[in-house]
Amino acid sequence: MSGSHLPPATNAAQFRAQTAGSSLELPYAGLNTFLKGEYRPVDALEEADVGVLGVPYDHKVSNRPGARYGPEAIREASSWWGYLSSFKGGLTNMYTGEVADYDKLTTVDCGDIPVFPADEATTREAIEAHLATVSDQAFPLLLGGDHSCTYPAFCGFAQGAEHDTVGLVQIDAHTDTTGESDLFDSHYHGACTRHIAESTYSDYEHISQVGIRGYERPGFMEFVEETGLNLFTMADVHERGIGPVVRDAVEAAAEDTDAVYVTFDIDSIDPSVAPGTGTPCPDGLTAAQALETMQILGEYDAVGGADLMEVAPSFDPTGRTAQFGAFLLVTLLERRFTV
């Protein structure tokens, strides 16, 4: 028996019956689902709070590919918090001192959306349809994938939740408002926000961007003025602090809308913290600023769906980019559902 307190089991069913109710599954064991949640198909989310989907697609990037591997890496990293919350029955957040009751949160992983690398239109249709199905039943959480996937995800969210007007809070280094160029067609990852603004569900006045930095095209500030885009650059974050900026951003996006969708590009974070992405840009959000951003967003009932995009694990052999991305999503869900 080697010291075991259990009688010998003659088969797997008997062993499982003997150990029923125990927390045996370690973070690195079992199915690779987000927060070690149950796996279910997209049309079976009864009593689920959150429906998770992956989109392993990065055929619309302008620099380094690799975000197709993001969903699996984020899921694997999230297993640590799934294990902790199950083992301890809840967690005390040492930032806030509040106890997060994870019994209040039912997270279901619906696996990956089918993608078609040689057929971007069909891929967009698949993303939109799957997000619509999940959004009709639960809070949709999308794991990317490059940022071109956010446009069909946003439309699917609006359709599934039956929203007429949806605001967008975009945490990003780049504005993603460009049009078609000589090199890239109109649906590459640098144009997703423009497509959202031109959709039937939103416009620039209902879009807020946080953490923008680096360089933009000539005349961009005039474009901001003309369109009413709610722009909060890293200069604004440095001057005002992340808390006031994020609150202004989400309140602007929520005004006169039915809900707010959050898209978080991992390159919004400084590459010294999150190097695993295709288009890193210096002077990004610190770890503390990024976590505070998610804590604040989670306080707003208007936030009805979210994604985390552009995690490219191959550029970060330490795994810390995916780990931090998972922590950001856990922070959002904790604040939204468990406190």
Coordinates of C-alpha atoms in Angstrom, one line a residue:
M1 CA 0.0 0.0 0.0
S2 CA 3.0 2.3 0.4
G3 CA 1.4 4.1 3.2
S4 CA -1.9 4.8 1.3
H5 CA -5.0 5.1 3.5
L6 CA -7.3 3.8 0.7
P7 CA -8.1 0.2 0.1
P8 CA -6.7 -1.2 -3.1
A9 CA -8.8 -0.4 -6.2
T10 CA -9.2 -3.0 -8.8
N11 CA -10.2 -0.6 -11.6
A12 CA -10.4 3.0 -12.5
A13 CA -14.1 3.4 -11.7
Q14 CA -13.6 2.0 -8.3
F15 CA -10.6 4.3 -7.6
R16 CA -12.6 7.4 -8.7
A17 CA -15.4 6.4 -6.5
Q18 CA -13.1 6.1 -3.5
T19 CA -11.5 9.5 -4.2
A20 CA -14.7 11.4 -5.2
G21 CA -14.7 14.9 -3.9
S22 CA -11.0 15.2 -3.4
S23 CA -8.9 17.8 -5.2
L24 CA -6.4 15.5 -6.9
E25 CA -5.9 17.3 -10.2
L26 CA -2.8 19.3 -10.3
P27 CA -2.4 22.4 -12.5
Y28 CA -0.2 20.5 -15.0
A29 CA -2.6 17.4 -15.2
G30 CA -5.9 16.8 -16.9
L31 CA -7.5 18.6 -19.9
N32 CA -6.0 21.9 -21.0
T33 CA -9.0 24.1 -20.4
F34 CA -9.2 27.7 -19.2
L35 CA -9.2 27.8 -15.4
K36 CA -9.5 24.0 -15.5
G37 CA -13.2 24.6 -16.3
E38 CA -15.5 22.0 -17.8
Y39 CA -15.3 21.4 -21.5
R40 CA -18.7 21.8 -23.3
P41 CA -19.8 22.5 -26.9
V42 CA -20.8 26.1 -27.6
D43 CA -24.6 25.3 -27.5
A44 CA -24.5 23.8 -24.1
L45 CA -23.7 26.6 -21.7
E46 CA -26.6 26.2 -19.3
E47 CA -25.9 27.9 -15.9
A48 CA -22.4 28.9 -17.1
D49 CA -21.2 32.4 -16.3
V50 CA -18.4 32.5 -18.8
G51 CA -17.9 30.7 -22.1
V52 CA -14.3 30.6 -23.3
L53 CA -13.3 30.2 -26.9
G54 CA -9.9 30.1 -28.5
V55 CA -9.0 31.3 -32.0
P56 CA -5.7 29.9 -33.2
Y57 CA -5.3 32.3 -36.1
D58 CA -2.5 34.7 -37.0
H59 CA -2.6 35.0 -40.8
K60 CA -3.3 38.7 -40.7
V61 CA -0.3 40.0 -38.8
S62 CA 2.1 42.6 -40.2
N63 CA 5.2 41.6 -38.3
R64 CA 6.0 38.4 -36.4
P65 CA 3.6 35.4 -36.5
G66 CA 3.0 33.1 -33.6
A67 CA -0.3 34.2 -32.0
R68 CA -1.9 31.1 -33.3
Y69 CA -0.3 29.3 -30.3
G70 CA -1.7 31.9 -27.9
P71 CA -4.9 30.1 -26.8
E72 CA -3.2 26.9 -25.7
A73 CA -0.5 28.8 -23.9
I74 CA -3.0 31.0 -22.0
R75 CA -5.1 28.0 -21.1
E76 CA -2.1 26.2 -19.7
A77 CA -1.0 29.2 -17.7
S78 CA -4.5 29.7 -16.3
S79 CA -4.5 26.2 -14.8
W80 CA -2.6 27.5 -11.8
W81 CA -5.4 29.8 -10.7
G82 CA -7.9 27.1 -11.4
Y83 CA -6.1 24.7 -9.2
L84 CA -5.7 27.3 -6.4
S85 CA -9.3 28.4 -6.4
S86 CA -10.5 24.8 -6.3
F87 CA -8.0 23.6 -3.7
K88 CA -8.7 26.5 -1.3
G89 CA -12.4 27.0 -2.0
G90 CA -11.7 30.7 -2.6
L91 CA -8.9 33.2 -2.7
T92 CA -8.0 36.3 -0.8
N93 CA -6.9 39.0 -3.2
M94 CA -3.8 40.5 -1.6
Y95 CA -4.2 43.7 -3.6
T96 CA -7.7 44.4 -2.3
G97 CA -8.0 42.3 0.8
E98 CA -11.3 40.9 -0.5
V99 CA -12.1 37.2 -0.6
A100 CA -13.0 36.0 -4.1
D101 CA -15.6 33.2 -3.9
Y102 CA -15.0 31.0 -6.9
D103 CA -18.1 29.0 -6.2
K104 CA -19.9 32.0 -7.7
L105 CA -18.0 31.6 -11.0
T106 CA -18.8 28.8 -13.5
T107 CA -16.3 28.9 -16.4
V108 CA -16.9 26.6 -19.4
D109 CA -14.3 26.1 -22.1
C110 CA -15.8 25.5 -25.5
G111 CA -12.5 24.7 -27.2
D112 CA -11.2 26.4 -30.4
I113 CA -13.1 28.0 -33.2
P114 CA -12.4 26.3 -36.5
V115 CA -10.1 28.5 -38.6
F116 CA -9.3 28.4 -42.3
P117 CA -5.8 29.8 -43.0
A118 CA -6.4 30.0 -46.8
D119 CA -9.9 31.5 -46.4
E120 CA -10.1 34.6 -44.2
A121 CA -13.7 35.3 -45.0
T122 CA -14.8 31.9 -43.8
T123 CA -12.6 32.3 -40.7
R124 CA -14.4 35.6 -39.9
E125 CA -17.8 33.9 -40.3
A126 CA -16.8 31.1 -38.0
I127 CA -15.6 33.6 -35.3
E128 CA -18.8 35.7 -35.6
A129 CA -21.1 32.7 -35.4
H130 CA -19.3 31.1 -32.4
L131 CA -19.2 34.3 -30.5
A132 CA -22.9 34.9 -31.2
T133 CA -23.8 31.4 -29.9
V134 CA -21.8 31.9 -26.7
S135 CA -22.9 35.5 -26.1
D136 CA -26.5 34.4 -26.2
Q137 CA -25.8 32.2 -23.1
A138 CA -22.9 33.6 -21.1
F139 CA -20.1 36.2 -20.8
P140 CA -17.9 35.5 -23.9
L141 CA -14.1 35.3 -23.4
L142 CA -12.0 35.0 -26.5
L143 CA -8.3 33.9 -26.4
G144 CA -6.4 35.0 -29.5
G145 CA -5.0 34.9 -32.0
D146 CA -4.1 38.1 -33.9
H147 CA -6.2 41.3 -33.5
S148 CA -8.0 40.9 -36.8
C149 CA -10.2 38.4 -35.0
T150 CA -11.7 41.1 -32.7
Y151 CA -13.8 42.6 -35.4
P152 CA -15.9 39.4 -36.1
A153 CA -15.9 38.6 -32.4
F154 CA -17.3 42.1 -31.6
C155 CA -20.1 41.6 -34.2
G156 CA -20.9 38.2 -32.9
F157 CA -21.1 39.5 -29.4
A158 CA -23.5 42.2 -30.4
Q159 CA -25.7 39.8 -32.4
G160 CA -25.8 37.0 -29.8
A161 CA -26.6 39.3 -26.9
E162 CA -29.1 41.2 -29.1
H163 CA -27.4 44.6 -28.6
D164 CA -28.1 47.4 -31.0
T165 CA -25.1 49.6 -29.9
V166 CA -21.9 48.4 -28.3
G167 CA -19.0 50.4 -27.0
L168 CA -15.4 49.2 -27.2
V169 CA -12.6 49.7 -24.7
Q170 CA -9.3 48.8 -26.4
I171 CA -6.2 48.4 -24.4
D172 CA -3.4 48.5 -27.0
A173 CA -0.1 50.0 -28.1
H174 CA -1.6 50.7 -31.6
T175 CA -4.9 52.2 -32.7
D176 CA -5.6 49.6 -35.4
T177 CA -7.6 52.2 -37.4
T178 CA -5.7 52.0 -40.7
G179 CA -7.4 51.2 -44.1
E180 CA -6.2 49.0 -46.9
S181 CA -2.6 49.4 -47.9
D182 CA -0.3 48.3 -50.7
L183 CA 0.9 45.5 -48.5
F184 CA -2.1 44.4 -46.5
D185 CA -5.7 44.0 -47.3
S186 CA -8.5 45.8 -45.3
H187 CA -8.9 43.0 -42.7
Y188 CA -5.4 42.7 -41.3
H189 CA -4.8 43.1 -37.6
G190 CA -4.0 46.9 -37.9
A191 CA -7.5 47.6 -39.1
C192 CA -9.9 45.8 -36.7
T193 CA -10.9 49.0 -34.8
R194 CA -11.8 50.8 -38.1
H195 CA -14.0 47.9 -39.1
I196 CA -15.7 48.0 -35.7
A197 CA -16.3 51.8 -35.9
E198 CA -17.8 51.4 -39.4
S199 CA -20.0 48.5 -38.4
T200 CA -23.7 48.8 -37.6
Y201 CA -23.0 48.3 -33.9
S202 CA -20.6 51.1 -33.0
D203 CA -18.8 54.2 -34.1
Y204 CA -15.7 56.1 -33.1
E205 CA -17.5 58.1 -30.4
H206 CA -18.2 54.8 -28.6
I207 CA -14.6 53.6 -28.8
S208 CA -12.0 54.3 -26.1
Q209 CA -8.4 53.4 -26.5
V210 CA -5.9 53.2 -23.6
G211 CA -2.1 52.9 -23.7
I212 CA -1.5 54.1 -27.3
R213 CA 2.1 55.0 -28.0
G214 CA 4.8 54.9 -30.6
Y215 CA 3.9 56.5 -34.0
E216 CA 0.8 57.0 -36.1
R217 CA 0.1 58.2 -39.6
P218 CA 0.3 62.0 -40.4
G219 CA -2.9 63.8 -39.7
F220 CA -3.9 61.2 -37.1
M221 CA -4.7 63.8 -34.3
E222 CA -7.0 65.6 -36.8
F223 CA -8.7 62.3 -37.4
V224 CA -9.3 61.8 -33.7
E225 CA -10.8 65.3 -33.5
E226 CA -13.1 64.7 -36.5
T227 CA -14.3 61.3 -35.5
G228 CA -14.7 61.7 -31.7
L229 CA -12.5 58.8 -30.9
N230 CA -11.7 58.7 -27.1
L231 CA -8.0 58.5 -27.2
F232 CA -5.9 58.0 -24.0
T233 CA -2.2 57.7 -24.8
M234 CA 0.6 56.5 -22.6
A235 CA 1.4 60.2 -22.1
D236 CA -2.1 60.6 -20.5
V237 CA -1.4 57.5 -18.3
H238 CA 1.9 59.0 -17.2
E239 CA 0.3 62.4 -16.5
R240 CA -3.0 61.3 -14.9
G241 CA -2.5 57.8 -13.7
I242 CA -4.0 54.6 -15.0
G243 CA -7.1 54.6 -12.7
P244 CA -8.6 57.9 -13.8
V245 CA -7.8 57.1 -17.5
V246 CA -9.5 53.7 -17.5
R247 CA -12.6 55.0 -15.7
D248 CA -12.9 57.8 -18.2
A249 CA -12.4 55.3 -21.0
V250 CA -15.0 52.8 -20.0
E251 CA -17.6 55.5 -19.1
A252 CA -17.1 57.1 -22.5
A253 CA -17.5 53.8 -24.2
A254 CA -20.6 52.9 -22.1
E255 CA -22.5 56.1 -22.7
D256 CA -25.6 55.6 -24.8
T257 CA -24.7 51.9 -25.5
D258 CA -26.2 48.6 -24.5
A259 CA -23.0 47.1 -23.4
V260 CA -19.2 47.4 -23.6
Y261 CA -16.8 44.9 -25.2
V262 CA -13.2 44.9 -24.0
T263 CA -10.3 43.9 -26.2
F264 CA -6.8 43.7 -24.6
D265 CA -3.8 43.5 -26.9
I266 CA -0.9 42.0 -24.9
D267 CA 1.4 44.5 -26.7
S268 CA -0.2 47.2 -24.6
I269 CA 2.1 46.0 -21.8
D270 CA 5.8 47.0 -21.8
P271 CA 7.8 44.3 -23.6
S272 CA 10.1 44.0 -20.5
V273 CA 7.1 42.4 -18.8
A274 CA 5.4 40.7 -21.8
P275 CA 7.9 40.1 -24.6
G276 CA 5.9 37.3 -26.3
T277 CA 4.1 39.3 -28.9
G278 CA 4.5 40.1 -32.6
T279 CA 4.7 43.9 -32.4
P280 CA 6.4 44.9 -29.2
C281 CA 6.6 48.6 -28.4
P282 CA 8.6 50.3 -25.6
D283 CA 7.1 52.3 -22.7
G284 CA 4.0 50.2 -22.2
L285 CA 1.8 49.6 -19.2
T286 CA 3.6 48.2 -16.2
A287 CA 2.4 45.0 -14.6
A288 CA 0.7 46.9 -11.9
Q289 CA -1.0 49.3 -14.3
A290 CA -2.3 46.4 -16.4
L291 CA -3.7 44.6 -13.4
E292 CA -5.4 47.7 -12.1
T293 CA -6.9 48.2 -15.6
M294 CA -8.6 44.8 -15.4
Q295 CA -9.7 45.3 -11.8
I296 CA -11.4 48.6 -12.8
L297 CA -13.0 47.1 -15.9
G298 CA -14.4 44.2 -13.9
E299 CA -16.3 46.7 -11.6
Y300 CA -18.5 47.8 -14.5
D301 CA -21.7 45.8 -15.2
A302 CA -21.7 47.3 -18.7
V303 CA -18.7 45.1 -19.6
G304 CA -20.4 42.2 -21.3
G305 CA -17.5 40.4 -23.1
A306 CA -13.8 40.5 -23.6
D307 CA -10.8 39.1 -25.5
L308 CA -7.0 38.9 -25.0
M309 CA -5.1 39.0 -28.3
E310 CA -1.6 38.7 -29.8
V311 CA 0.1 36.4 -27.3
A312 CA 2.9 34.8 -29.3
P313 CA 4.5 32.2 -27.0
S314 CA 7.5 31.4 -29.3
F315 CA 9.0 34.9 -28.6
D316 CA 9.0 34.2 -24.8
P317 CA 10.6 30.9 -23.8
T318 CA 10.0 31.8 -20.2
G319 CA 6.2 31.6 -20.6
R320 CA 5.7 34.7 -18.6
T321 CA 3.7 36.5 -21.3
A322 CA 1.0 33.8 -21.4
Q323 CA 1.1 33.6 -17.6
F324 CA 0.5 37.3 -17.2
G325 CA -2.2 37.3 -19.9
A326 CA -4.0 34.6 -18.0
F327 CA -3.6 36.5 -14.7
L328 CA -5.2 39.6 -16.4
L329 CA -8.2 37.6 -17.5
V330 CA -8.5 36.0 -14.0
T331 CA -8.4 39.4 -12.5
L332 CA -11.2 40.7 -14.8
L333 CA -13.4 37.6 -14.1
E334 CA -12.7 37.7 -10.3
R335 CA -13.9 41.3 -10.1
R336 CA -16.8 40.8 -12.4
F337 CA -18.2 37.6 -10.9
T338 CA -16.8 36.6 -7.5
V339 CA -16.5 39.6 -5.2

